[in-house]
XYZ file of C-alpha atoms in Angstrom:
174
model
C -4.644 -22.726 3.149
C -6.516 -19.310 2.901
C -5.977 -16.190 4.926
C -8.514 -13.229 4.857
C -8.383 -9.940 6.876
C -11.257 -7.687 7.184
C -10.444 -3.981 6.807
C -10.140 -2.386 10.377
C -12.843 -0.476 11.665
C -11.938 2.272 14.296
C -14.175 4.535 16.323
C -12.747 7.414 18.201
C -13.558 10.569 19.920
C -11.211 13.776 19.554
C -10.673 16.957 21.263
C -8.447 19.762 19.791
C -6.635 22.206 22.107
C -5.825 25.421 20.137
C -2.097 26.220 20.928
C -2.344 29.198 18.613
C -4.545 30.295 15.914
C -2.649 28.053 13.500
C -1.179 25.239 15.724
C -3.231 22.504 17.690
C -2.632 19.650 19.824
C -5.179 16.785 19.228
C -5.877 13.839 21.644
C -8.740 11.219 21.855
C -9.664 7.762 22.584
C -10.182 4.813 19.991
C -11.836 1.686 19.636
C -10.637 -0.906 17.073
C -11.767 -4.160 15.961
C -9.485 -6.338 13.877
C -10.787 -9.460 12.331
C -9.002 -12.413 10.760
C -10.114 -15.529 9.256
C -8.352 -18.901 8.310
C -9.760 -21.690 6.214
C -8.153 -24.788 5.047
C -9.651 -27.766 3.236
C -12.104 -28.266 0.567
C -15.640 -26.998 0.258
C -16.969 -30.068 2.231
C -14.044 -30.851 4.432
C -12.670 -27.978 6.236
C -11.717 -26.253 9.462
C -11.908 -22.569 9.774
C -10.672 -20.376 12.327
C -12.025 -16.833 13.213
C -9.944 -14.344 15.287
C -11.644 -11.060 16.702
C -9.311 -8.757 18.379
C -10.301 -5.495 20.298
C -8.168 -2.573 21.055
C -8.540 0.670 22.949
C -6.099 3.388 22.011
C -5.024 6.981 22.440
C -4.188 9.019 19.330
C -2.048 12.147 19.855
C -1.002 14.471 17.045
C -0.108 18.027 16.270
C -2.077 20.051 13.480
C -1.299 23.035 11.550
C -4.201 24.877 10.125
C -3.372 26.776 6.689
C -6.967 28.086 5.930
C -9.444 28.980 8.242
C -12.909 30.701 8.072
C -15.983 30.781 9.601
C -17.403 27.439 7.848
C -14.302 25.772 6.628
C -10.850 24.819 7.970
C -8.171 23.031 6.226
C -5.202 21.718 8.045
C -2.218 19.120 8.208
C -1.479 16.994 10.791
C 1.312 14.440 12.215
C 1.383 12.218 15.223
C 0.895 8.669 16.444
C -1.285 6.230 18.523
C -0.464 3.599 21.218
C -3.258 0.998 21.502
C -3.760 -2.024 23.810
C -5.473 -5.342 23.025
C -8.209 -5.411 25.707
C -10.063 -8.528 24.362
C -9.792 -11.245 21.830
C -11.649 -14.450 20.908
C -10.564 -17.476 18.437
C -13.531 -19.561 17.093
C -12.594 -22.998 15.265
C -15.150 -24.744 13.432
C -14.412 -28.056 11.727
C -17.115 -29.519 8.959
C -17.010 -32.960 7.169
C -19.593 -33.056 4.647
C -22.019 -30.389 6.170
C -21.709 -32.148 9.403
C -19.430 -31.635 12.618
C -16.620 -34.335 13.110
C -18.289 -35.534 16.238
C -21.666 -35.948 14.465
C -23.187 -34.100 17.456
C -23.976 -30.915 15.637
C -21.734 -27.833 16.292
C -18.038 -28.693 16.308
C -17.026 -25.138 17.281
C -14.639 -24.327 19.856
C -14.122 -20.763 21.351
C -11.111 -19.582 23.223
C -9.844 -16.544 24.587
C -6.765 -14.971 23.261
C -4.293 -14.494 26.210
C -1.696 -12.555 24.019
C -2.857 -8.907 24.550
C -0.237 -6.870 22.641
C 0.368 -3.271 22.436
C 0.141 -1.681 18.982
C 2.124 1.555 17.992
C 1.587 3.592 14.919
C 2.853 7.011 13.433
C 0.671 8.971 11.048
C 0.560 12.035 8.795
C -2.195 13.453 6.712
C -4.521 16.330 5.931
C -7.842 17.288 7.054
C -11.180 19.221 6.338
C -13.263 20.484 8.822
C -16.859 21.946 8.284
C -17.416 24.551 11.375
C -20.951 24.378 12.878
C -20.019 26.734 15.715
C -16.830 28.254 16.986
C -16.143 25.080 18.991
C -17.768 22.333 17.066
C -17.098 20.865 13.594
C -17.558 17.747 11.491
C -14.379 16.511 10.066
C -12.651 14.342 7.310
C -9.039 13.333 7.614
C -7.405 11.191 5.030
C -4.046 9.966 6.509
C -1.272 7.419 5.929
C -0.288 5.364 8.850
C 2.672 3.153 9.772
C 2.051 0.452 12.129
C 5.079 -0.884 14.414
C 4.386 -4.623 14.956
C 6.399 -6.424 17.328
C 3.905 -9.307 18.218
C 3.049 -12.548 16.544
C -0.724 -11.910 16.181
C -1.908 -12.237 12.448
C -3.848 -9.044 11.528
C -4.567 -6.619 8.706
C -2.054 -4.503 10.371
C 0.750 -7.178 10.122
C 0.190 -7.635 6.591
C -0.108 -3.838 5.579
C 2.499 -1.976 7.654
C 1.414 1.103 5.849
C -2.100 1.958 5.676
C -4.559 4.501 4.087
C -7.253 5.623 6.618
C -10.207 7.880 6.431
C -11.371 9.218 9.867
C -14.734 11.179 9.908
C -16.308 12.446 12.942
C -17.297 15.139 15.240
C -14.793 17.416 16.931
C -14.874 19.751 19.856
C -12.184 22.381 19.818
C -11.051 24.829 22.738
């Protein structure tokens, strides 16, 4: 039996509120897809299960800017995120010598994932922001995150509690 995890893909929007010239409070909204695939059998006789889970989350962290110029900002940040699984599906396929077991074509079965767990994480990292204007910038943030797993869903995050991430995007700051 084989197990394969796709690397998680997260899309997020971020807003930074400047508490002082150096300190900021960041919050946003994120959407993550976690895919897992299990396969058992031979090349011609096998079953395969594909799980797709979708999470919506709220990341919050504080940042400290240690270099700030008109065009470039460098900062460190730390915080966490809470995410909720909002949808999930599992597709099971069974094949025998290239044909479905029933012989009627597609032997696939789709099922809803009823376990909709919460996912918690803490993270820390550095950031680089190219300031387009005073309030808008393009950023890149390499971080390390630790995922607190308290459910039985098999995902990349269950296998890799510590994870390296690279967030890139557009930030609005006020």
